[in-house]
Every structure is written in structure tokens, then in C-alpha cells.
XYZ file of C-alpha atoms in Angstrom:
720
model
C 0.000 0.000 0.000
C 1.073 3.572 -0.549
C 1.444 5.464 2.728
C 0.526 9.152 2.984
C 3.015 11.937 2.371
C 5.348 11.767 5.389
C 5.929 15.516 5.309
C 3.716 17.718 7.468
C 4.247 21.439 6.895
C 4.288 22.898 10.409
C 5.540 26.400 9.627
C 3.110 27.842 7.120
C 2.354 28.808 4.478
C 4.381 26.538 2.190
C 6.874 29.351 1.599
C 6.848 30.964 5.064
C 8.005 34.537 5.680
C 10.795 35.587 8.025
C 11.025 38.837 9.960
C 14.532 40.308 9.723
C 15.850 43.299 11.641
C 17.005 45.087 8.480
C 16.140 45.458 4.820
C 16.875 42.361 2.704
C 20.263 42.035 1.017
C 20.598 42.394 -2.715
C 19.608 39.187 -4.503
C 20.909 37.865 -7.799
C 18.361 35.065 -8.277
C 15.316 33.437 -6.602
C 13.671 36.806 -6.092
C 10.495 35.131 -4.854
C 12.458 34.047 -1.764
C 13.199 37.572 -0.566
C 11.808 37.915 2.934
C 11.233 34.164 3.013
C 13.208 31.163 4.172
C 15.933 30.564 1.594
C 18.677 28.885 3.671
C 16.776 27.289 6.545
C 19.016 25.019 8.608
C 19.558 23.412 12.008
C 15.917 23.173 13.024
C 15.778 22.019 16.634
C 13.533 21.666 19.681
C 14.585 23.548 22.808
C 14.913 21.020 25.647
C 15.082 22.976 28.880
C 12.990 25.375 30.968
C 15.415 28.258 31.491
C 14.058 30.268 28.533
C 10.431 29.074 28.741
C 8.528 27.526 31.656
C 7.814 23.842 31.268
C 4.396 23.196 29.728
C 3.254 19.679 28.909
C 1.464 20.679 25.712
C 3.995 23.194 24.373
C 7.407 22.879 22.766
C 9.639 25.546 21.277
C 11.382 25.160 17.927
C 14.197 27.277 16.493
C 15.288 27.420 12.853
C 18.347 29.282 11.601
C 18.067 31.458 8.486
C 21.593 32.763 7.767
C 20.823 34.700 4.581
C 18.381 36.917 6.456
C 20.612 37.048 9.585
C 18.077 35.542 11.976
C 16.779 32.585 13.971
C 13.015 32.067 13.948
C 11.123 30.777 16.980
C 7.955 28.724 16.615
C 5.666 27.414 19.327
C 4.596 23.809 18.682
C 1.535 22.153 20.214
C 0.150 18.628 19.700
C -2.532 18.143 17.071
C -3.722 14.555 16.891
C -0.831 12.296 15.885
C 1.205 15.304 14.753
C 1.582 18.978 15.680
C 0.634 22.504 14.703
C 2.916 25.495 14.923
C 2.894 29.271 14.962
C 5.312 32.100 15.652
C 5.248 33.417 19.195
C 2.835 36.416 19.169
C 5.341 38.286 21.360
C 7.717 38.391 18.368
C 5.434 40.160 15.960
C 7.821 42.715 14.469
C 11.106 40.835 14.129
C 12.159 37.261 14.764
C 13.471 35.938 18.105
C 17.132 36.412 17.114
C 17.671 38.981 14.356
C 20.717 41.103 13.539
C 21.206 44.289 11.535
C 24.760 43.150 10.801
C 24.830 41.513 7.356
C 27.890 39.492 8.449
C 25.825 37.701 11.124
C 25.134 34.190 9.799
C 23.441 31.921 12.369
C 23.890 28.366 11.105
C 23.268 26.194 14.168
C 21.098 26.343 17.291
C 21.322 23.931 20.214
C 20.075 23.563 23.760
C 23.219 24.134 25.783
C 24.038 21.979 28.815
C 23.607 25.153 30.889
C 20.000 25.661 29.760
C 20.806 28.590 27.445
C 20.081 28.557 23.742
C 23.459 28.308 21.984
C 23.606 29.857 18.503
C 26.590 29.401 16.207
C 27.267 32.512 14.099
C 29.459 31.543 11.122
C 30.074 35.273 10.503
C 30.699 35.910 6.793
C 30.147 38.843 4.471
C 28.377 36.469 2.050
C 26.781 33.106 2.710
C 26.187 31.903 -0.871
C 28.731 29.705 -2.596
C 29.856 31.592 -5.725
C 28.853 28.620 -7.880
C 25.217 29.462 -7.260
C 25.494 33.137 -8.172
C 24.749 34.679 -11.540
C 27.779 35.893 -13.538
C 26.954 39.454 -12.463
C 26.761 38.369 -8.838
C 30.105 36.538 -8.984
C 31.772 39.600 -10.436
C 30.277 41.987 -7.872
C 31.013 39.814 -4.833
C 34.387 38.381 -5.861
C 36.339 40.659 -3.454
C 34.308 39.240 -0.554
C 34.453 35.480 -1.274
C 36.610 34.731 1.795
C 35.651 37.700 3.943
C 35.121 36.445 7.486
C 36.803 33.044 7.158
C 38.907 33.879 10.221
C 35.895 34.766 12.371
C 32.893 33.188 14.061
C 31.317 33.066 17.477
C 28.791 31.302 19.691
C 26.033 33.224 21.415
C 24.423 32.021 24.624
C 20.853 33.342 24.911
C 19.184 33.382 28.337
C 16.661 35.586 30.186
C 17.654 38.937 31.632
C 18.142 38.758 35.374
C 19.018 35.050 35.312
C 22.222 33.121 34.871
C 22.747 29.882 32.993
C 23.245 26.866 35.244
C 26.808 25.632 35.849
C 27.910 22.953 33.387
C 28.536 19.769 35.338
C 31.245 17.234 34.614
C 28.989 14.179 34.539
C 31.892 11.785 34.257
C 32.922 12.723 37.809
C 29.528 11.681 39.261
C 28.887 8.345 40.963
C 26.005 6.046 40.030
C 23.474 7.577 42.416
C 24.331 11.097 41.232
C 24.004 10.056 37.586
C 20.558 8.562 38.238
C 19.558 11.802 39.958
C 20.801 13.703 36.888
C 18.143 11.928 34.824
C 15.652 14.222 36.556
C 17.404 17.331 35.206
C 15.332 19.914 33.291
C 18.071 19.834 30.623
C 17.614 17.354 27.809
C 21.257 17.013 26.840
C 22.208 16.309 30.477
C 19.546 13.586 30.718
C 20.835 12.024 27.498
C 24.459 12.040 28.645
C 23.670 10.757 32.143
C 21.742 7.817 30.692
C 24.541 7.187 28.211
C 27.182 7.093 30.968
C 25.089 4.719 33.086
C 24.827 2.334 30.154
C 28.558 2.575 29.355
C 29.406 1.765 32.957
C 26.987 -1.161 33.043
C 26.523 -0.772 36.779
C 23.630 -3.087 37.679
C 23.425 -1.520 41.129
C 21.658 1.379 39.391
C 18.594 -0.798 38.817
C 16.893 -0.134 42.164
C 17.421 3.618 41.909
C 16.199 3.694 38.307
C 13.093 1.663 39.150
C 12.300 4.024 41.989
C 12.562 7.031 39.665
C 10.480 5.321 36.964
C 7.694 4.689 39.495
C 7.839 7.745 41.725
C 9.656 10.515 39.844
C 7.752 13.811 39.649
C 9.140 14.739 36.251
C 7.652 12.590 33.421
C 10.837 13.147 31.390
C 12.844 11.719 34.305
C 10.509 8.706 34.525
C 10.913 8.136 30.803
C 14.723 8.364 30.882
C 14.819 5.938 33.820
C 12.739 3.426 31.836
C 14.904 3.754 28.741
C 18.138 3.498 30.720
C 16.926 0.262 32.329
C 16.077 -1.000 28.864
C 19.574 -0.107 27.637
C 21.068 -1.983 30.609
C 18.897 -5.023 29.896
C 17.249 -4.697 33.330
C 13.730 -3.594 32.365
C 11.099 -5.800 34.017
C 7.642 -6.538 32.511
C 6.089 -5.434 35.818
C 7.640 -1.976 35.540
C 6.553 -1.656 31.905
C 3.017 -2.617 32.936
C 3.136 0.166 35.532
C 4.390 2.660 32.935
C 1.530 1.738 30.595
C -0.774 3.226 33.245
C 1.292 6.404 33.719
C -0.653 9.666 33.918
C 1.528 11.247 31.214
C 0.750 10.322 27.630
C 4.403 10.505 26.558
C 5.395 7.892 29.132
C 2.499 5.619 28.077
C 3.519 5.960 24.437
C 7.109 4.912 25.071
C 5.967 2.178 27.444
C 4.083 0.605 24.515
C 7.265 0.716 22.465
C 9.256 -0.866 25.301
C 6.582 -3.552 25.705
C 6.908 -4.599 22.080
C 9.507 -7.392 22.544
C 7.822 -8.571 25.761
C 4.153 -8.802 24.722
C 4.012 -12.362 23.393
C 5.923 -13.689 26.433
C 3.737 -11.825 28.952
C 0.026 -11.941 28.019
C -0.996 -9.765 30.990
C 1.356 -7.007 29.829
C -0.016 -7.285 26.300
C -3.575 -7.055 27.622
C -2.732 -3.856 29.527
C -1.299 -2.314 26.361
C -4.316 -3.343 24.276
C -6.566 -1.471 26.711
C -4.941 1.719 25.386
C -6.830 1.266 22.102
C -9.180 3.952 23.454
C -6.469 6.163 24.945
C -7.436 9.860 24.695
C -4.007 10.714 23.252
C -3.726 10.133 19.487
C 0.052 9.680 19.611
C -0.379 6.825 22.117
C -2.840 5.160 19.730
C -0.419 5.667 16.845
C 2.346 3.837 18.714
C -0.080 1.057 19.665
C -1.002 0.649 15.979
C 2.688 0.235 15.136
C 3.303 -2.248 17.967
C 0.276 -4.527 17.554
C 1.716 -5.987 14.362
C 4.500 -7.557 16.436
C 2.063 -9.507 18.629
C 0.100 -12.641 17.870
C -3.409 -13.418 19.041
C -6.944 -12.521 18.067
C -7.115 -9.764 20.684
C -4.233 -7.918 19.012
C -5.863 -8.273 15.598
C -9.211 -6.987 16.859
C -7.480 -4.027 18.509
C -5.868 -3.232 15.152
C -9.273 -3.300 13.498
C -10.752 -0.997 16.142
C -7.894 1.474 15.659
C -8.430 1.374 11.903
C -12.160 2.019 12.217
C -11.990 4.792 14.802
C -8.975 6.450 13.172
C -10.015 6.156 9.536
C -9.996 9.936 9.039
C -6.336 10.167 10.094
C -4.093 9.070 7.240
C -1.071 8.450 9.481
C -2.949 6.275 11.961
C -4.516 4.338 9.087
C -1.050 3.813 7.572
C 0.319 2.627 10.918
C -2.447 0.027 11.128
C -1.721 -1.226 7.605
C 1.995 -1.428 8.349
C 1.125 -3.864 11.174
C -0.893 -6.237 9.004
C 0.619 -9.601 8.116
C -0.446 -13.066 7.004
C -1.038 -14.165 10.587
C -3.409 -11.397 11.689
C -5.051 -10.280 8.445
C -7.882 -12.844 8.589
C -8.885 -11.881 12.117
C -8.753 -8.143 11.312
C -10.927 -8.742 8.242
C -13.430 -10.814 10.229
C -13.787 -8.037 12.805
C -14.194 -5.371 10.107
C -16.888 -7.422 8.342
C -18.790 -7.772 11.604
C -18.772 -3.964 11.909
C -19.716 -3.450 8.250
C -22.630 -1.123 9.048
C -20.007 1.399 10.140
C -18.927 3.308 7.001
C -15.298 3.313 8.148
C -15.380 -0.460 8.609
C -16.917 -0.946 5.157
C -14.052 0.986 3.536
C -11.557 -0.977 5.595
C -12.917 -4.273 4.250
C -12.011 -3.312 0.685
C -8.477 -2.290 1.648
C -7.989 -5.511 3.621
C -9.176 -7.664 0.728
C -6.692 -5.985 -1.622
C -3.897 -6.503 0.919
C -4.879 -10.147 1.342
C -4.133 -10.621 -2.342
C -0.764 -8.902 -1.985
C 0.043 -11.171 0.998
C -1.225 -14.212 -0.936
C -3.415 -14.895 2.095
C -5.916 -16.911 0.067
C -8.106 -18.155 2.955
C -8.709 -14.572 4.108
C -9.438 -13.461 0.532
C -11.980 -16.218 -0.072
C -13.736 -15.811 3.281
C -13.980 -12.064 2.825
C -15.293 -12.345 -0.733
C -17.902 -14.924 0.308
C -19.163 -12.665 3.085
C -19.528 -9.762 0.642
C -21.265 -11.449 -2.294
C -23.819 -13.325 -0.195
C -25.487 -10.009 0.738
C -28.539 -9.279 -1.409
C -29.953 -6.019 -0.039
C -30.211 -3.269 -2.649
C -28.594 -0.764 -0.289
C -25.476 -2.942 -0.148
C -24.905 -2.867 -3.912
C -22.575 0.189 -4.195
C -20.360 -1.114 -1.398
C -20.318 -4.604 -2.889
C -19.392 -3.262 -6.328
C -16.620 -1.002 -5.060
C -15.173 -3.688 -2.769
C -15.234 -6.504 -5.324
C -13.880 -4.164 -8.012
C -10.972 -3.286 -5.706
C -10.296 -7.000 -5.182
C -10.349 -7.643 -8.936
C -7.942 -4.716 -9.444
C -5.585 -6.257 -6.863
C -5.763 -9.632 -8.629
C -5.078 -7.925 -11.955
C -1.938 -6.271 -10.535
C -0.679 -9.773 -9.745
C -1.719 -11.088 -13.191
C -4.245 -13.421 -11.566
C -7.835 -14.046 -12.599
C -10.667 -14.744 -10.174
C -11.029 -18.199 -11.759
C -7.430 -18.948 -10.771
C -8.062 -17.834 -7.199
C -10.906 -20.355 -6.736
C -9.595 -23.080 -9.059
C -8.695 -25.548 -6.298
C -11.780 -24.905 -4.164
C -14.162 -27.429 -5.830
C -17.847 -26.778 -5.221
C -17.049 -23.879 -2.949
C -15.202 -22.169 -5.810
C -17.998 -22.806 -8.324
C -20.587 -21.361 -5.958
C -18.443 -18.301 -5.322
C -17.907 -17.697 -9.051
C -21.664 -17.935 -9.575
C -22.292 -15.381 -6.832
C -19.748 -12.949 -8.315
C -21.320 -13.421 -11.767
C -24.752 -12.663 -10.305
C -23.372 -9.518 -8.635
C -21.892 -8.364 -11.953
C -25.308 -8.935 -13.551
C -26.972 -6.715 -10.945
C -24.273 -4.113 -11.482
C -24.863 -4.177 -15.247
C -28.573 -3.500 -14.829
C -27.904 -0.653 -12.377
C -25.190 0.959 -14.512
C -27.498 1.186 -17.527
C -30.587 2.288 -15.581
C -31.105 6.016 -16.224
C -33.439 6.194 -13.215
C -30.965 4.738 -10.723
C -29.052 6.782 -8.163
C -25.898 8.312 -9.717
C -23.588 7.078 -6.957
C -25.037 3.553 -7.350
C -24.424 3.705 -11.106
C -20.855 5.011 -10.722
C -19.994 2.117 -8.384
C -21.706 -0.435 -10.609
C -19.765 0.717 -13.695
C -16.534 -0.460 -12.054
C -17.647 -4.125 -12.281
C -18.427 -4.131 -15.993
C -16.113 -5.624 -18.651
C -14.388 -7.748 -16.017
C -15.152 -11.201 -17.436
C -13.241 -12.040 -20.663
C -16.302 -13.632 -22.295
C -18.403 -10.533 -21.586
C -15.834 -7.775 -22.062
C -16.629 -6.811 -25.668
C -20.367 -6.550 -24.988
C -19.822 -4.581 -21.783
C -17.507 -2.116 -23.516
C -20.227 -1.569 -26.105
C -22.776 -1.030 -23.324
C -20.496 1.495 -21.635
C -20.032 3.295 -24.961
C -23.776 3.932 -25.117
C -23.456 6.002 -21.930
C -21.069 8.511 -23.533
C -23.836 10.739 -24.835
C -25.111 14.187 -23.804
C -28.187 12.519 -22.296
C -26.062 10.815 -19.640
C -25.180 12.852 -16.514
C -21.567 14.161 -16.614
C -20.559 12.240 -13.465
C -21.593 8.948 -15.088
C -19.743 9.748 -18.311
C -16.543 10.518 -16.383
C -16.955 7.294 -14.364
C -17.189 5.379 -17.648
C -14.041 6.983 -19.080
C -12.062 6.348 -15.898
C -13.124 2.705 -15.821
C -12.314 2.196 -19.491
C -8.888 3.656 -18.805
C -8.193 0.869 -16.304
C -8.733 -1.753 -19.017
C -6.431 -2.597 -21.919
C -8.808 -3.637 -24.702
C -7.786 -2.134 -28.097
C -11.434 -1.274 -28.804
C -11.495 1.326 -26.046
C -9.617 3.950 -28.025
C -12.307 4.043 -30.711
C -15.034 4.237 -28.071
C -13.412 7.375 -26.664
C -12.731 8.950 -30.067
C -15.978 8.125 -31.873
C -18.054 10.810 -30.182
C -15.224 13.294 -29.668
C -16.933 16.302 -31.202
C -19.906 15.831 -28.886
C -17.859 15.469 -25.712
C -17.911 18.291 -23.188
C -14.595 20.017 -22.337
C -14.430 18.183 -18.997
C -15.006 14.819 -20.666
C -12.402 15.571 -23.342
C -9.866 16.375 -20.638
C -10.630 13.076 -18.888
C -10.450 11.148 -22.174
C -7.129 12.771 -23.109
C -5.734 11.676 -19.768
C -6.698 8.092 -20.630
C -5.650 8.097 -24.298
C -2.129 9.281 -23.517
C -1.414 6.490 -21.008
C -0.849 3.729 -23.622
C 1.295 3.964 -26.745
C -1.264 2.112 -28.882
C -4.069 4.445 -27.848
C -1.833 7.481 -28.289
C -0.999 6.402 -31.834
C -4.712 6.276 -32.644
C -5.177 9.721 -31.072
C -2.448 11.112 -33.342
C -4.147 9.447 -36.321
C -7.386 11.194 -35.337
C -5.558 14.548 -35.134
C -4.003 13.928 -38.536
C -7.303 13.143 -40.279
C -9.183 15.962 -38.519
C -11.435 13.964 -36.192
C -9.688 15.651 -33.257
C -8.731 19.306 -33.591
C -5.167 20.294 -32.747
C -6.604 23.002 -30.527
C -8.167 20.276 -28.364
C -4.699 19.273 -27.138
C -3.847 21.584 -24.260
C -0.365 22.988 -23.651
C 0.431 20.633 -20.757
C -0.435 17.547 -22.828
C 1.575 18.841 -25.787
C 4.597 19.329 -23.576
C 4.276 15.882 -22.001
C 3.939 14.169 -25.395
C 6.998 15.975 -26.737
C 9.077 13.979 -24.226
C 7.557 10.559 -24.991
C 10.106 7.735 -24.892
C 8.951 6.345 -28.269
C 10.947 8.142 -30.971
C 8.274 7.629 -33.635
C 5.603 9.152 -31.392
C 7.840 12.111 -30.516
C 8.440 12.801 -34.200
C 4.743 12.625 -35.029
C 3.912 14.943 -32.122
C 6.504 17.445 -33.357
C 5.052 17.245 -36.858
C 1.365 17.420 -35.955
C 1.641 20.014 -33.190
C 4.622 21.967 -34.526
C 2.585 25.116 -35.066
C 1.155 24.989 -31.560
C 4.103 26.763 -30.001
C 7.682 27.696 -30.684
C 10.532 25.694 -29.171
C 12.648 28.849 -29.058
C 11.407 30.482 -25.880
C 13.736 33.458 -26.195
C 12.308 34.259 -29.606
C 8.750 33.924 -28.285
C 9.583 36.266 -25.423
C 11.094 38.773 -27.857
C 7.986 38.632 -30.050
C 5.784 39.394 -27.028
C 7.605 42.463 -25.744
C 4.782 44.557 -27.167
C 2.585 43.151 -24.397
C 4.442 45.370 -21.935
C 3.202 48.487 -23.742
C -0.470 47.505 -23.651
C -2.763 48.706 -20.835
C -4.276 45.756 -19.006
C -7.620 45.366 -17.272
C -7.391 43.387 -14.011
C -10.984 42.147 -14.117
C -10.412 40.607 -17.543
C -7.091 39.239 -16.279
C -8.928 37.445 -13.475
C -10.894 35.499 -16.084
C -7.668 34.614 -17.937
C -6.114 33.460 -14.656
C -9.093 31.245 -13.869
C -9.000 29.600 -17.296
C -5.250 29.282 -17.908
C -3.457 29.432 -14.549
C -5.829 28.110 -11.906
C -5.010 24.493 -12.743
C -1.686 24.945 -10.949
C -1.822 28.214 -9.024
C -4.158 29.448 -6.328
C -4.992 33.084 -5.740
C -7.902 34.510 -3.761
C -9.330 31.008 -3.191
C -9.418 30.341 -6.935
C -7.423 27.444 -8.361
C -5.162 24.678 -7.093
C -2.161 25.171 -4.807
C 0.354 23.086 -6.809
C 2.871 25.493 -8.309
C 4.912 28.199 -6.560
C 3.066 30.341 -4.055
C 2.175 33.531 -5.920
C 1.851 35.399 -2.653
C 5.596 34.993 -2.133
C 6.456 36.880 -5.333
C 8.606 39.914 -4.664
C 9.660 40.725 -8.228
C 6.383 41.858 -9.799
C 7.904 43.816 -12.662
C 5.880 43.173 -15.834
C 8.955 41.975 -17.751
C 9.845 39.423 -15.079
C 6.296 38.109 -14.865
C 6.020 37.806 -18.651
C 9.328 35.929 -18.848
C 8.185 33.483 -16.162
C 4.930 32.828 -18.022
C 6.404 32.389 -21.503
C 9.609 30.587 -20.505
C 8.681 28.728 -17.311
C 11.515 26.197 -17.581
C 14.307 28.764 -17.836
C 15.091 28.663 -14.117
C 12.630 26.099 -12.777
C 12.998 24.891 -9.211
C 13.699 21.143 -9.201
C 10.554 20.353 -7.249
C 8.369 21.717 -10.064
C 9.987 19.649 -12.857
C 7.740 17.209 -14.728
C 8.501 13.478 -14.642
C 7.181 10.663 -16.810
C 6.564 7.312 -15.129
C 6.098 4.070 -17.046
C 4.361 1.204 -15.256
C 4.563 -2.545 -15.711
C 1.063 -2.698 -17.239
C 2.118 -0.560 -20.201
C 0.705 2.768 -19.053
C 2.497 6.087 -18.656
C 1.760 9.005 -16.338
C 3.238 12.467 -16.107
C 3.390 15.143 -13.442
C 5.662 16.581 -10.798
C 6.634 14.427 -7.832
C 4.393 15.620 -5.011
C 5.690 13.141 -2.446
C 7.855 10.047 -2.122
C 8.043 7.239 0.397
C 10.134 4.091 0.535
C 7.645 2.118 -1.526
C 5.635 4.675 -3.505
C 5.613 8.052 -5.189
C 2.811 10.440 -6.056
C 2.705 12.365 -9.326
C 0.441 15.388 -9.499
C -0.836 16.888 -12.751
C -2.633 20.113 -13.400
C -5.964 20.542 -11.594
C -4.410 18.533 -8.727
C -5.037 15.193 -10.420
C -2.873 12.678 -8.559
C -1.436 9.286 -9.472
C -0.136 7.200 -6.555
C 2.257 4.565 -7.907
C 3.860 1.732 -5.975
C 7.549 1.333 -6.746
C 6.889 -2.312 -7.606
C 4.705 -1.043 -10.476
C 7.393 1.230 -11.935
C 9.339 0.208 -14.989
C 10.989 3.572 -15.541
C 10.797 7.144 -14.318
C 12.607 10.050 -15.915
C 12.631 13.805 -15.786
C 11.595 15.856 -18.798
C 13.666 18.795 -17.552
C 10.582 20.924 -18.085
C 8.431 22.788 -15.598
C 4.967 21.462 -14.835
C 3.845 24.840 -16.163
C 3.891 24.186 -19.913
C 5.507 26.095 -22.734
C 3.227 27.310 -25.473
C 0.608 29.384 -23.686
C 1.056 31.973 -26.429
C -0.976 29.674 -28.659
C -3.979 30.064 -26.385
C -3.644 33.761 -25.418
C -3.601 37.012 -27.331
C -1.242 39.878 -26.515
C -4.138 41.638 -24.818
C -4.856 38.519 -22.727
C -1.266 38.603 -21.480
C -1.519 42.309 -20.664
C -4.745 41.728 -18.720
C -3.216 38.798 -16.828
C -0.158 40.859 -15.851
C -2.408 43.676 -14.668
C -4.390 41.234 -12.526
C -1.282 39.694 -10.933
C 0.259 43.087 -10.220
C -2.992 44.523 -8.860
C -3.308 41.850 -6.196
C -1.764 42.222 -2.767
C 0.952 39.573 -3.137
C 2.745 40.204 0.117
């Protein structure tokens, strides 16, 4: 399964501002970063109470920003399994640490062992490496390349009227004193004291550590005592059981982690941990979801199912549950979810579990789950049945397995099950074609059509009859999306035959399907060549993607058929459009141009999609700069906005920028925020086009006056 994006943007917006003590330095590139983080480094959590009183629900983060000569302070509070953050309201005008001296370059912040905040100031006239400067910048700054290389300092920041605590030599302390040091308000001292106790291996520390773990007033001290005992190999199940009942959520969370290797050997300890399935703290439940996969037993499996059902709206908790599924517990989790099927969260979970059972090759769980689903005959169950069985068939298809193969060795049981699935498909067929049926029922039913080889041709023909203006748009789009998941050669003609009657939205959806397979794309190019599809129907983003196709013959045909769509020489195009800068623009007309041409990737005033660079971070709003960025978007594109083409093992191709990556998946996002989540096991190849997601060739779709209006609109808005 593809986990959610592991990145959670705490300091917002996506390109957050900083608050320097002086005017920004001269920039030679990346003008949109002026007054924003451009060299963020050494983010850290302050681990003491000298600067800020201890508060269980509040932490303080510091991030260095050497280009702007500052360190920003953010207050972090828990928010479910993660956190939210904001700048301290007391620092409204300038950031926590901000200098008017351009040589001041804070590059590291740490919690000092004395409780102060230690800030390393690299101290340089310039912080950029010359390699990253423009030629003009290198020439202007060359006399200063090494200025400050003999300097540098460390600041210690602490409250007025107070002194930092003395720095203790922990190595000179005896065992009892080191254990006592675990109760220090200073995080680095606690770490080092625990480290020294483990290095010494003094087992006489056990009694003192157990006493602190049970009776210590400071939850951080109790936690360090537990972890030090674990490091010494002296942690008892009884003490872990006690910690699982601790009043502080952080101690309970780590107690679950420490219980992980002990649970199967100590059922009572495991039972205590499982009781935390309803813990009020989401981070405790997250850890429990990660740990339950290490334990056997039906109780552990049922607890996993309960966590999945109650936490379905939290993507990270849901991912933690899935990461704990395995061949041994999957059947029990599925059984529990089926019993709770009336709960909408449980019904969605059933489909995901069935798909995972195929991936695990857990055939008994797959068959039992499928039998439970298809035996239902209530009309209200039909959409759920269709979606769930369709998901199972998709999972089988990814493993090149047919349903017949799955049940082949099951005798009468298999024949009965095949008959039930066939009957369900028959009900789905009737519902999909029924113009009076509920639209959501029809959309779900469509997903089951054309699944059986002996019925595929007829079902494709039936689906084709729905691609008419009389059919609701949502049903037409559901048909196109389902056809795109199939590989029948007849599909391309189904999508092209009524092209002139398709709505713009349906054409966009069909284009997205037709460009995923080389065979279908060839037929699309044939249709463009003979006039069945107008060249103007191919939008700029699709043209740009096709120009980088891996098939040489297709690339050549695209260049030939769409050659007049735009010029490959961006500099020449920009030169030809300089007259735009002399035209008066009308912002209200520009707003309409923005909505039609730019809103697929950019968001402004709650219009559009927040995919491309944040327009509110623009600082260079000169008309010439804006025009250059629009007409030649790939000239200096940031790497994160480059388009990639991914080829999958089923012969399809997808394009878009990489929105997120995990160890086993990546997500490509296209214009209009259309996302493709691809498992790495599906990937045959992925390569960069070197082009921005914002396409070349907009001049084909816009007049000079359109450009002037768009520039007026962008410049008229408050883009601070």
C-alpha cells in the first residue's frame, strides 16, 4: 500500500516569511524568496525550561536562516498524531534572534548543557557559494568570497536577570548522582547521564532507576529511567506494565514501544497495552497501531481493526495500522471489520484488507472475505459490494491473476463463489445502464463491468452507449475512468468516436486516458491527422508531455502534428511578445484569464489549485519578469516543479511533478491537482523531462491583450 506523504508542513504557508531586523540584502536570483526562508538550517527543539517555563502541551522550535541574519522561533503544540505550529505572538515585528549586521550568519542552534540557547554565528560577508550566483553576482562579490573566514562566534541566549546553570562534569559523578541527573530539566544532560550509566553497566543502578520510573515527579525523568533500564537489559515486565498506566501520555507511548519485545511472552502485559486502544491521546494510539503488528493473538488483531475504524480519518494512523498487518493477523482483522460493516469506516476498511490479502497471498482470508460480501442481497449494499469486489479484482489484476485462478482448487465452494460474483456483476450491469438509478449507485456499478473475458466486448459496447449528452456528466466521467483501467484495443475508438460531442471536462478526462498507452496514443495522433480531433483540443500541458515521450516515432509525429502549436525557441517567443508590456491591461479581464489558464496549478484569492509556486511569495512583480516566467517557465525552474514521466509494468504512462515520495511509492500530481499514486513495484521507468509542470506554449492560447490583462491582474493583487 502507498502510505501518505510523510511531510507535514508545520511552519506555514508553504513558503513561510521571516522577519529580519534590516532590509533584505541584494539578490541575484530566486527573487520570490526575498523575505522568506531561503537557507533554513539546524531546526531544533529547545529542551530545557530556562528560557520558557515547562508546559506539557507546548514545545519551542528554532530554525536558523543565515541569509536573512536571523533565527526564527515557533511554538509547537500537539494536534492529533502530529503537531501545529505558529510564531510566538510576542515576536510580531522581528524574529526571536535577528541582527542588523549583514555578516551575522546563524547556522546552528542547540540547547546548551547550561539551559541557554546556543547559537553558532558563522560570521561571513556572504553566505552563498559563488557557484550558485549569476555571472553578475560573482563579479560583484568576488572581493568578498573569503571575507570572514577567520571569524565566528557562539552566542548564549538566556533571560535577563538570570544566569545559565553551571555545566557539570557528569563523568565525575557516581552512580546515584548520575541517576539523579536523569531528573534534570536539561535534555542534553539527561541524554548524557543515561549514556554514561549504560557505558558503565553498573547493575546496582537498577533499584534507583526503578524508583525514579515509578515515583519521579518529572515525566521526562521517569521516561529516561525506563529507557536506561532497557539499555542496561534490566527492564522488568512489571515496571513496563506500571508505565503503561502512567498519567503522562508521553510515558504511556514509550511504554508501549518498550513492551513490544515482551508482549508475546507476557500476556498480561499485552492485555494492559491493548486497553490503550481507546487512549485519549492520538500519539499513544499511533504507537499502539505500530506495535500490535508484532504480537500474535486474536485480541491484538481486533485491537488493530478498532484502531483502523476509529482512526479512519487520520491518514497516518490508518497507515500505521496497515503497516502492522501480516499473514497471521489479516484474517482476524478482516473478520472483525466485516462484523462492523454497518459502520462506514469499517466498510471501507474491508475493501483495503481484501486488496492486501491478495498482496500477501493470504488466500483463505481473501476467499472468506469475498464470500461474506457477495452473499449479501440487499439493494442498499450494492454500491459497497461493487466497489469492494472491483478493488479485489484490481488487486488480482496487478498480480496477473484471474478470479477463476483464485478459486480453481476450491471445488464446489469455488464454483458457488464464481456464480455469486457473476450474479453480482449482472446486478451491477442493470444498475449501470438504468437512467433512473441513483448516480452514486451507477458510478460504483460501472466499475464491475467488462471484467469477465467472455463478456468484455459486450460490456464495452454497453459502456459506450453512456457517452452521450443525455447521460449525466458524473456517469460519463466514471465510464471513461473505468475504461482507462482496461487494456482492450477497442477502447480507443469508443473514446474517439463521439469526440466532437464530448464536453470540455469529458475531453480532458479522455485525453488523460488516451495518452497512457502507446497504442491508444498512436490512434489519437491518427485522429488529429485526419481531422477527427482538432489540434486546438490538445492543451499545452499535454503537448509538452507528449513531446518527451520515450517512443521516438511518437515524438516525431507529435513534433510534426503540433509543430505550429508553439515555438521551441522560448527566447524568440519572449522577444515577439515584448509589445505586451506596452499595452494597458484590465485586471478584471485578467482574473478570467487566470481562472482559465493558470488556476489548474496556481491558487490566488481562493481560486485554483495550490500546486505550483506560491504567488503570494512573489517579490519581483515587474511586468517583464512576470512575462518571462509565463512564456519561458523552464528557464530557471525549481527542481521540485519539474515534470517526470513514469512508465508502469502494465504498459501505461503518467506524467506530473513528484508531489511526495516514500520508501515504496511516489505520487505524481498533474494540473488541476489530479494525482497518481504509484507503488515502486509497479514502476518500470521514471525520468525527468527537464521541463516545468507549467507548460511552454501558452502563447498559442492567449492574445497579446490577454497577457496584458493577466499581468495587470497579478500586479494589482496584494501579493505580500
